[in-house]
Coordinates of C-alpha atoms and ligand atoms in Angstrom, one line a residue:
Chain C
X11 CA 139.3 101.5 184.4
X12 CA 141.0 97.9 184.9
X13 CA 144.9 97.9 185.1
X14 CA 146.1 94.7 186.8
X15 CA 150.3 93.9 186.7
X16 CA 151.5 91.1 187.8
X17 CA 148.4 89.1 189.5
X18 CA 149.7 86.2 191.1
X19 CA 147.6 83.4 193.1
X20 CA 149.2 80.7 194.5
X21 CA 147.2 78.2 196.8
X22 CA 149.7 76.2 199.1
X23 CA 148.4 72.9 200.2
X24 CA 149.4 70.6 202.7
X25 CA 151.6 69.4 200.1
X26 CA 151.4 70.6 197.0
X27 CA 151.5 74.2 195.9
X28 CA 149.0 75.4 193.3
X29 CA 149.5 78.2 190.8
X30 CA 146.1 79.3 189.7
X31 CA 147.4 82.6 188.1
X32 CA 151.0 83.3 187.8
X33 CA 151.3 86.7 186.7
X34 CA 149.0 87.8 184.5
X35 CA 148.7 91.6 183.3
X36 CA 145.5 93.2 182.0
X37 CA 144.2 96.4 180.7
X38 CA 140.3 97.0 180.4
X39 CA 139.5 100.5 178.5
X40 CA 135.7 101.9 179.7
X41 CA 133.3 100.3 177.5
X42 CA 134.9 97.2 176.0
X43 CA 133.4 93.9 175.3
X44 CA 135.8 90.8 176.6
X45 CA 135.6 87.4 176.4
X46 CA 137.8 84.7 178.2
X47 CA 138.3 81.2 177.2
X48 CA 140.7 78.5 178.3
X49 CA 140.7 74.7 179.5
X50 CA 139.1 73.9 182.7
X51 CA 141.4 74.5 186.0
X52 CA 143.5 76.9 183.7
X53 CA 142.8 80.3 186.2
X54 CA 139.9 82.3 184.4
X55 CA 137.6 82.0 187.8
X56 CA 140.8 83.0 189.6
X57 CA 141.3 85.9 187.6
X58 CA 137.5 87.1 187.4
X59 CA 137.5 87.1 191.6
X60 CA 140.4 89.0 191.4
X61 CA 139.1 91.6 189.0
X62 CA 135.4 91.9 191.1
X63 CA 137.3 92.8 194.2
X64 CA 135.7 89.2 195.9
X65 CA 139.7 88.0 196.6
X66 CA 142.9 89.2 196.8
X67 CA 146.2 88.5 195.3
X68 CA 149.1 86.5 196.2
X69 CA 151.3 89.0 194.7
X70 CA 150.8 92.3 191.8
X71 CA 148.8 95.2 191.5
X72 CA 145.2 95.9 190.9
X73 CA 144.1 99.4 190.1
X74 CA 140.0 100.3 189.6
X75 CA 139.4 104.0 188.0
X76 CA 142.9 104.6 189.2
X77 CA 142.4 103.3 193.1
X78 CA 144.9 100.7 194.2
X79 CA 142.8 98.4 195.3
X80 CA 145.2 96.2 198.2
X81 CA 145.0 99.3 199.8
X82 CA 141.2 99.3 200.9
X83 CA 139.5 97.8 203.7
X84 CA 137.1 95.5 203.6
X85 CA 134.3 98.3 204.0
X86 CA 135.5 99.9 201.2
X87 CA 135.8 96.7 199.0
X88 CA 132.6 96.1 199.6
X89 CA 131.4 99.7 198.7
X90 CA 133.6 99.6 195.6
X91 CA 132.1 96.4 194.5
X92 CA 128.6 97.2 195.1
X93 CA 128.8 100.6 193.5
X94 CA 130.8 99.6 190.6
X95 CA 130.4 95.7 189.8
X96 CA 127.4 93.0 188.5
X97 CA 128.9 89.2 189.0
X98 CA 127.3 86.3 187.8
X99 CA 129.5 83.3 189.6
X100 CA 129.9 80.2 187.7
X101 CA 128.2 78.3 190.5
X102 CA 125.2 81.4 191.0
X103 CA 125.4 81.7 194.9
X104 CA 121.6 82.0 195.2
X105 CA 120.2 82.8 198.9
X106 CA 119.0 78.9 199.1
X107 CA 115.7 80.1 201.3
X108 CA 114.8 83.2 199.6
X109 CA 112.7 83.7 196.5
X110 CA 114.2 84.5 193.0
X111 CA 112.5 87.9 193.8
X112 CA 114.5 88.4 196.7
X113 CA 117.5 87.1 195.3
X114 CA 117.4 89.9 192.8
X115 CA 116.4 92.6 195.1
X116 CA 119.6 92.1 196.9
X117 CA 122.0 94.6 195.2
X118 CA 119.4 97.2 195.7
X119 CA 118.7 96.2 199.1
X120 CA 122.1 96.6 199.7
X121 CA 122.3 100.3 198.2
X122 CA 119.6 101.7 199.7
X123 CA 116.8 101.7 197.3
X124 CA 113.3 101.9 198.8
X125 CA 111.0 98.9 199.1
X126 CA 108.2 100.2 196.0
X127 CA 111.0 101.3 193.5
X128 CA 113.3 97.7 194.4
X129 CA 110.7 95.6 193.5
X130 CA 109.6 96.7 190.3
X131 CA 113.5 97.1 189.4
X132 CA 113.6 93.3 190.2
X133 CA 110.8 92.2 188.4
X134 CA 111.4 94.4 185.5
X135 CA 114.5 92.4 185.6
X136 CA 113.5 89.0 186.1
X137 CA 111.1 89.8 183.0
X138 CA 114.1 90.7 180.7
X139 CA 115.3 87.2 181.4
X140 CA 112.1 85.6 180.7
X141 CA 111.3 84.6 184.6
X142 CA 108.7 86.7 185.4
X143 CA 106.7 83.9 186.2
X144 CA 109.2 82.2 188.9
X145 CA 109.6 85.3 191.3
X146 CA 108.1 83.2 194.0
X147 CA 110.1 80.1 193.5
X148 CA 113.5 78.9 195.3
X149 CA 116.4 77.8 194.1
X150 CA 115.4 74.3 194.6
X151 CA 112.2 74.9 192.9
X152 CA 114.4 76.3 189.7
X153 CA 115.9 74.0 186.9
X154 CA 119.6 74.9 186.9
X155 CA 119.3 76.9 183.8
X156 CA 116.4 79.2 185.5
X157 CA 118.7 79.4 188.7
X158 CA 121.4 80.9 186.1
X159 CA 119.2 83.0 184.4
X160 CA 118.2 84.5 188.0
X161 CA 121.9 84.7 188.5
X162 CA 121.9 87.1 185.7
X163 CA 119.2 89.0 186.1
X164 CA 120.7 89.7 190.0
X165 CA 124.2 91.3 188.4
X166 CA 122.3 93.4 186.1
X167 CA 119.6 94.9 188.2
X168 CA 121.8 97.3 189.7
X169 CA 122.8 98.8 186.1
X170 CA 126.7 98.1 187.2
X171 CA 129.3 100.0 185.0
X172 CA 131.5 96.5 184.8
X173 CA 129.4 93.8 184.6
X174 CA 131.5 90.2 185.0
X175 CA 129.9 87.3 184.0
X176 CA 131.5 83.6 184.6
X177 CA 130.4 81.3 182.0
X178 CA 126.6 82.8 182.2
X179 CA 125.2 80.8 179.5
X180 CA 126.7 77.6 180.5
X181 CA 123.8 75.6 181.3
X182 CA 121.3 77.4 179.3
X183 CA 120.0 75.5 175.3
X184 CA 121.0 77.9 172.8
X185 CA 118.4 80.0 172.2
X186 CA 117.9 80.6 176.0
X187 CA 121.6 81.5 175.6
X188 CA 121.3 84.1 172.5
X189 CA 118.8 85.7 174.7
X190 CA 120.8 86.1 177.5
X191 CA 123.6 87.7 175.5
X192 CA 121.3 90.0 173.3
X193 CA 121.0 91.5 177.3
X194 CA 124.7 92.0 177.7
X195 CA 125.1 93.6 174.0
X196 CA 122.8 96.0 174.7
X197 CA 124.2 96.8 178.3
X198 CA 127.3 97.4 176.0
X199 CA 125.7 99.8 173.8
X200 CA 124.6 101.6 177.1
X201 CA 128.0 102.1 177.3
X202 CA 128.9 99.5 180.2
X203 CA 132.3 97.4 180.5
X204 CA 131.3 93.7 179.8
X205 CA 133.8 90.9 181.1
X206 CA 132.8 87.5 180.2
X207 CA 134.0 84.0 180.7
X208 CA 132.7 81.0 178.2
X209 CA 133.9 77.9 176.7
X210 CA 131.6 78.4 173.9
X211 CA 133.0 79.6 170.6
X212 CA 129.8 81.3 170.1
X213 CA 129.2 82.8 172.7
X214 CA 133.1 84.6 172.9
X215 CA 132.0 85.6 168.7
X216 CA 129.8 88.2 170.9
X217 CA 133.0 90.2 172.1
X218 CA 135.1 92.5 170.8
X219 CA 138.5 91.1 172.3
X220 CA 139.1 87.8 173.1
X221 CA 142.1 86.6 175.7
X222 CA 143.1 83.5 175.8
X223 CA 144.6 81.9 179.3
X224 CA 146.3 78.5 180.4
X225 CA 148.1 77.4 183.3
X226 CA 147.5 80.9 185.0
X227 CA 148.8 83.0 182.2
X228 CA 147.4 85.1 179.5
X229 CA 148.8 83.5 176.2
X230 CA 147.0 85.4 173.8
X231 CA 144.7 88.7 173.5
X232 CA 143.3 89.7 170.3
X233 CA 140.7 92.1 168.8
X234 CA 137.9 90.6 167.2
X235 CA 134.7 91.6 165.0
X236 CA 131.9 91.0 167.0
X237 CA 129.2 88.5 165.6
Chain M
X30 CA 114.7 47.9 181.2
X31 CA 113.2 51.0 181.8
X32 CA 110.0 51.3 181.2
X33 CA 108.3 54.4 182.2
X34 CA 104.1 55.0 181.6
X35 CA 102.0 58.5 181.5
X36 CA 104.7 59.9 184.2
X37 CA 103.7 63.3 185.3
X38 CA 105.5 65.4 187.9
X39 CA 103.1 68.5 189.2
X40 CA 104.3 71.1 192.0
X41 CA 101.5 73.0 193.5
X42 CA 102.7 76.1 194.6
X43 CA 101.1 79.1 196.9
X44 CA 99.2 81.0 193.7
X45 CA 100.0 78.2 190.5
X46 CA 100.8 74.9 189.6
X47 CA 103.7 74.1 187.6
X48 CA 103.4 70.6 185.4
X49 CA 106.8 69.9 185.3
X50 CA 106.2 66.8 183.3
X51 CA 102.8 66.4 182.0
X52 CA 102.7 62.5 180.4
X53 CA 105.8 60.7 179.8
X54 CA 105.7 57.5 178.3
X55 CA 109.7 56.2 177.5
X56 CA 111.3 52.8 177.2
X57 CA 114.8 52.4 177.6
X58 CA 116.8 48.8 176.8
X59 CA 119.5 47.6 178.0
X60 CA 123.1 48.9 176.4
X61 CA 121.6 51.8 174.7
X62 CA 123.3 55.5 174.5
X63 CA 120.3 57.9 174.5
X64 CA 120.5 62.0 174.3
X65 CA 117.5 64.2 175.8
X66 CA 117.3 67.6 175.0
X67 CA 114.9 70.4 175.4
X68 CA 114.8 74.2 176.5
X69 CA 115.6 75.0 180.3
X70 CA 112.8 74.4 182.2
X71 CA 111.2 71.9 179.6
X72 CA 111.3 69.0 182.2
X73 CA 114.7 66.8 181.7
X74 CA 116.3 67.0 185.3
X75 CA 112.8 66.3 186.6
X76 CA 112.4 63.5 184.1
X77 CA 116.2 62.0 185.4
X78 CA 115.1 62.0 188.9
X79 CA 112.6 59.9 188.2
X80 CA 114.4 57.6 186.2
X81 CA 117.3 57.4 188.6
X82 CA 114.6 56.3 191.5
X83 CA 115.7 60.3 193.4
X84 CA 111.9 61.2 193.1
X85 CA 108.5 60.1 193.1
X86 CA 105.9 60.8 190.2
X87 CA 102.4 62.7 190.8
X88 CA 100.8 60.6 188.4
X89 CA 101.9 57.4 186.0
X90 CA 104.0 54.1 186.6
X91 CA 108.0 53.1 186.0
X92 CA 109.1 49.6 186.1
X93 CA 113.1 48.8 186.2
X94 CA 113.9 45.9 184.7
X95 CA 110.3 44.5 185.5
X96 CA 110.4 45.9 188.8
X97 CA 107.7 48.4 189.7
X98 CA 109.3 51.5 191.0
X99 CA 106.7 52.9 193.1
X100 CA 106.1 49.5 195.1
X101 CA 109.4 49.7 196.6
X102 CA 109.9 51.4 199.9
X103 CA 112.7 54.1 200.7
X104 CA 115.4 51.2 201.8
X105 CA 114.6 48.9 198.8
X106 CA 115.0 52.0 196.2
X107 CA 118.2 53.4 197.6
X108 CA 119.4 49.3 197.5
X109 CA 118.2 49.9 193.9
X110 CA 119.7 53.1 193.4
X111 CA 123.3 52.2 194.3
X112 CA 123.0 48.8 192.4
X113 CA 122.1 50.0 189.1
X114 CA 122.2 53.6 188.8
X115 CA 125.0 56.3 188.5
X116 CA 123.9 59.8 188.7
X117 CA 125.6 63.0 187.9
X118 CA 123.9 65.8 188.8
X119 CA 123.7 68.9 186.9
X120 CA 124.4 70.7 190.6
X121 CA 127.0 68.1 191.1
X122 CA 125.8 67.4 195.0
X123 CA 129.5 66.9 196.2
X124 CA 130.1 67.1 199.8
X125 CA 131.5 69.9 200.7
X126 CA 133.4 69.1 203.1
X127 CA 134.9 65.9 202.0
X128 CA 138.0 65.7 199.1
X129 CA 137.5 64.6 196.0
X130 CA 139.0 61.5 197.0
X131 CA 136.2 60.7 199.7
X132 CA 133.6 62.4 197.3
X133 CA 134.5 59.1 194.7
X134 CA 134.7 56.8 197.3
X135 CA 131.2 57.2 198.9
X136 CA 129.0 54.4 196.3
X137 CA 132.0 52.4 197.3
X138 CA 131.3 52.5 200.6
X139 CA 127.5 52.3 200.5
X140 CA 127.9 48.9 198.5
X141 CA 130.6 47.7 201.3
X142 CA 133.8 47.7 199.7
X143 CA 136.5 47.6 201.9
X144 CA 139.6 50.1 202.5
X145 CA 142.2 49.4 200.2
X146 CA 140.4 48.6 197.7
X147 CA 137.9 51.1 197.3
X148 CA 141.1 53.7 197.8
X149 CA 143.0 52.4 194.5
X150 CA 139.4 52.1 192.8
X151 CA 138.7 55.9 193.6
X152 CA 142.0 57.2 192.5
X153 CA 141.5 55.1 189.2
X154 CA 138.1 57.0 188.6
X155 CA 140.2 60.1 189.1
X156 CA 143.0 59.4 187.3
X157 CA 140.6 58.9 184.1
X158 CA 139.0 62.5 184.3
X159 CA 142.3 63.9 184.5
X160 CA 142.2 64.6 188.5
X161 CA 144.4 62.5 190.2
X162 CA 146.7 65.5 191.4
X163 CA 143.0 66.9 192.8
X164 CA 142.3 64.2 195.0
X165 CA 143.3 65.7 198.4
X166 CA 141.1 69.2 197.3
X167 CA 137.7 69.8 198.4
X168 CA 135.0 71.4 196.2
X169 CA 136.0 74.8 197.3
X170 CA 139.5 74.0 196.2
X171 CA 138.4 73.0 192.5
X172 CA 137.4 74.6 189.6
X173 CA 133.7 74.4 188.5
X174 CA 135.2 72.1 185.6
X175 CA 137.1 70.3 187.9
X176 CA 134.4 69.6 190.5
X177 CA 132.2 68.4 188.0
X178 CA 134.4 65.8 186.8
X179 CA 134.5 64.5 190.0
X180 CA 131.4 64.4 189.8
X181 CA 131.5 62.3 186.5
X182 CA 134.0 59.8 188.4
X183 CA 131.9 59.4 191.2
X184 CA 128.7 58.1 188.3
X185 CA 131.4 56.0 187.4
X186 CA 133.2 54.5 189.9
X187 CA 130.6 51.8 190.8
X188 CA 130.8 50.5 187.2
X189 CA 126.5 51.0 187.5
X190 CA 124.5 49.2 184.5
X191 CA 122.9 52.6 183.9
X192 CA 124.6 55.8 183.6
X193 CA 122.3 58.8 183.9
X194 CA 124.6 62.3 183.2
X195 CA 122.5 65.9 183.8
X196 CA 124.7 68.0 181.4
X197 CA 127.8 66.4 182.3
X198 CA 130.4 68.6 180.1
X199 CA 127.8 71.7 180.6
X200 CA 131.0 73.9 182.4
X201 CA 133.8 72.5 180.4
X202 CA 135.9 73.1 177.4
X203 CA 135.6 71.0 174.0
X204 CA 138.8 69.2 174.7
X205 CA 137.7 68.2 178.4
X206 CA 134.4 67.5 177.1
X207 CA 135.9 65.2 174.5
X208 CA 137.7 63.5 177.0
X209 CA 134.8 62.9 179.1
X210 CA 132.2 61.7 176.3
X211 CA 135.1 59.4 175.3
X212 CA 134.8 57.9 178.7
X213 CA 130.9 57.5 178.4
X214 CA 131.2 55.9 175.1
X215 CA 133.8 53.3 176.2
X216 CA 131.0 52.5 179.1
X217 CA 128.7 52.0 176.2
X218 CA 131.2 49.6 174.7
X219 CA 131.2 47.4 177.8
X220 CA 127.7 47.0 177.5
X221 CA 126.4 49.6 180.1
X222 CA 123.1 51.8 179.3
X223 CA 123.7 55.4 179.0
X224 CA 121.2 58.5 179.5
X225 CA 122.9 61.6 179.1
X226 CA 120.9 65.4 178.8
X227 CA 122.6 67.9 177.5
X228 CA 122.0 71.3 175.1
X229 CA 125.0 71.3 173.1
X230 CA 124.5 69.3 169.4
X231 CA 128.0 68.3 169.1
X232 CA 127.7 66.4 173.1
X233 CA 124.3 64.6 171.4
X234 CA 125.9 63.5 168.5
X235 CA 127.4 60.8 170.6
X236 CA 124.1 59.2 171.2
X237 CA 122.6 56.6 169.1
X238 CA 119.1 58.0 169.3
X239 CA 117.7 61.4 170.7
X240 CA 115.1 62.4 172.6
X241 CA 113.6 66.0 172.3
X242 CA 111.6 67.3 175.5
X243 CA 109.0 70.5 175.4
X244 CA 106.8 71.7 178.2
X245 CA 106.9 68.3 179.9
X246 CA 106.4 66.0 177.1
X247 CA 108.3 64.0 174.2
X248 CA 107.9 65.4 171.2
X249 CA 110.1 63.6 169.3
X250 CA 112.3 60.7 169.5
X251 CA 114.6 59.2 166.8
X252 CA 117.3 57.0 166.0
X253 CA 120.5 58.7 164.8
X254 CA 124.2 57.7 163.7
X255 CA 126.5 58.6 166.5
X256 CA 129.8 60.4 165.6
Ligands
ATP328 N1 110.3 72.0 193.5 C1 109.8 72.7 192.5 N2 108.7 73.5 192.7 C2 108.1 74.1 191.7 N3 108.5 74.1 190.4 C3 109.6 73.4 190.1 C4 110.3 72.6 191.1 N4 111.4 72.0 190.6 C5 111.3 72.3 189.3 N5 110.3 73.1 189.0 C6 109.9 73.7 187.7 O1 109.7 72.6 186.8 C7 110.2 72.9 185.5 C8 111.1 71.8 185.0 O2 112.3 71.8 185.7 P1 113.5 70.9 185.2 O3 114.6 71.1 186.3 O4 113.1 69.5 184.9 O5 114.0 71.6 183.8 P2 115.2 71.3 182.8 O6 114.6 70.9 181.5 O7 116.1 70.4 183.5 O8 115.8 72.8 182.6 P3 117.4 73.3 182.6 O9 117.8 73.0 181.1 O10 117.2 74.7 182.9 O11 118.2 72.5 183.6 C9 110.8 74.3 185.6 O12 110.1 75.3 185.0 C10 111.0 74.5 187.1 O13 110.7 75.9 187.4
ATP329 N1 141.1 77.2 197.3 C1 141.9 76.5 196.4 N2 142.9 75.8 196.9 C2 143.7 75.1 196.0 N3 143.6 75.1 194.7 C3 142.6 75.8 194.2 C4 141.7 76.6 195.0 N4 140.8 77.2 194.2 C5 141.1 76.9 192.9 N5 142.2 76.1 192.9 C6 142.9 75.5 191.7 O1 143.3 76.6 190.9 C7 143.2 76.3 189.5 C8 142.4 77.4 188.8 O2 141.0 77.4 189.2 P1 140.0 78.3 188.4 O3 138.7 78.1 189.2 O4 140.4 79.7 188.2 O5 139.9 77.6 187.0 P2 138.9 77.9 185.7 O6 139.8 78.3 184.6 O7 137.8 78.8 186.1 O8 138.3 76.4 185.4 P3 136.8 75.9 184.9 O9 136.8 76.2 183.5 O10 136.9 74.4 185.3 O11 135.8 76.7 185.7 C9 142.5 74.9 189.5 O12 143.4 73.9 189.0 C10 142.0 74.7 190.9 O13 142.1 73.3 191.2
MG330 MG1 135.8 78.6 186.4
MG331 MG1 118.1 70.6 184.2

């Protein structure tokens, strides 16, 4: 599944040198539920672009169902990720002129699926996150936590077998938030991988491991019993 | 103060219209610390705009401090805007290509204040969110919890007689968050109003009274003990 050694990414400024992640290694069985926490600026974005394929390292290895993944090209990367991987970025990366519809559609669009089937996989999922309602709106006629919950509903559409989610529930009131994460147990019990970033003790109660970074290191990585 | 009447907000779409805020009647005085809350998509960001003079009503009337809002024309409200008001957006609205530095420095430079001074004034904003080693990075060289306390420094950096924050801990961690509410509340101190949304309890518990919105209306609003 996931085997990463010695992930190292190190940003050099004009004059300053940044060490978002400085050599972190991480093993992800097929099927486990993860959480990450740690302060802000401590690496866990680094680390989750690393792990969806959408940047590369500085230095370390990153192996995906046994592939080394340094050694594709972008093509393949992209293939990879498409095939493989759901993301929900921490700052959503809507298309600003397209609809939350369209913004769904788009894994599918991307692998292939005809125009009848796509759109009643998008609205089935846009219905699962409870914005069945705002498939015509745009971003800017979203409230931020409907522009997250579109987020969402794009990385799952696809039925990915990893599914990474950076802070997902961050601008969402807390039942909104329970709902979204009742989505991602059950994609679990599907048997999916679920990788998830929060700074919300409740939220990481929903995984089975939690790992702990600061400064660009993992400094702890514990089982837990989920809530 | 703020004094806002029957304010409704309607968008009428293609196929439906959506009553964003339906009949708001609210009245703010000076050197209060006030929490709203509400589900996503309940109406506070489109309530804050209106407050903060960034939108216009459909329907109803809002006088600051005893001037009528929606009397003034576009150069008279930004005048009003920059005098009185700091915003933090729940999308943050940095410039993307500017650093943080610049980002902080812009009310400065809207109200006219020269070089040097708005420089040392900027880094001391940055300084108290914990950023001054950020100052030369752009957005896309931050963390999401980093560009959104630049965000927070920009509100703040004016020293504004009304602080209106849209979830401003919503992507950080309980010790950042901390950090930045203990900023908010030593405003308060000073004298300075303060509106703040957010859908976390323990963030609310700072205010002295809290505001609960539904479907585009008050529903309840009481005084409370802050922590
Ligand atoms: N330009 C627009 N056109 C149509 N509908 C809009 C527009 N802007 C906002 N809305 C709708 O108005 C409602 C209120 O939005 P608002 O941003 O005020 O919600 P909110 O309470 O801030 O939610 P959140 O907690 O998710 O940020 C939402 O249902 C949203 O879909
Ligand atoms: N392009 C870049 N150039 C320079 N520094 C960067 C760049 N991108 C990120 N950084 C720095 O790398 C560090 C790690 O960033 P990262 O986004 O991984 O943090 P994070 O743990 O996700 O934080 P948050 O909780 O605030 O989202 C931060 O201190 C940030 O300033
Ligand atoms: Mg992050
Ligand atoms: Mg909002």
């Amino acid at each position: 599944m996931i085997e990463a050694r010695g992930l190292k990414k190190i940003y050099r400024m004009a004059k300053v040198e940044v060490r978002a992640l400085d050599g972190v290694d991480l093993d992800v069985m097929p099927n486990e539920f993860l959480a990450i926490m740690g302060p802000s600026g401590s690496g866990k974005s680094t680390l989750m672009n690393l792990l969806g394929c959408l940047d590369t390292p500085t230095e370390g290895t990153y192996k995906l169902n046994g592939t080394e993944v340094s050694g594709l090209d972008d093509d393949e990367l992209a293939a990879v990720r498409n095939r493989e991987i759901g993301f929900v970025f921490q700052t959503f990366n809507l298309l600003a002129r397209a609809t939350s519809l369209h913004n769904v559609e788009l894994p599918l669009i991307y692998s292939g699926v005809g125009g009848r089937n796509r759109h009643q996989r998008a609205m089935a999922a846009l219905e699962k996150v409870g914005l069945a309602d705002r498939a015509d709106h745009r971003p800017n006629e979203l409230s931020g936590g409907e522009r997250q919950r579109v987020a969402v509903a794009r990385a799952l559409v696809n039925d990915p077998a990893i599914v990474l989610a950076d802070e997902p529930t961050g601008t969402l009131d807390s039942k909104t938030s329970h709902e979204i994460m009742q989505l991602l147990v059950g994609l679990h019990e599907n048997g999916q991988t679920i990788i998830l970033v929060t700074h919300e003790d409740d939220i990481s109660g929903y995984a089975h491991r939690g790992v702990k970074v600061l400064d660009g290191l993992i400094v702890s990585d514990e089982r837990q019993t989920p809530r």
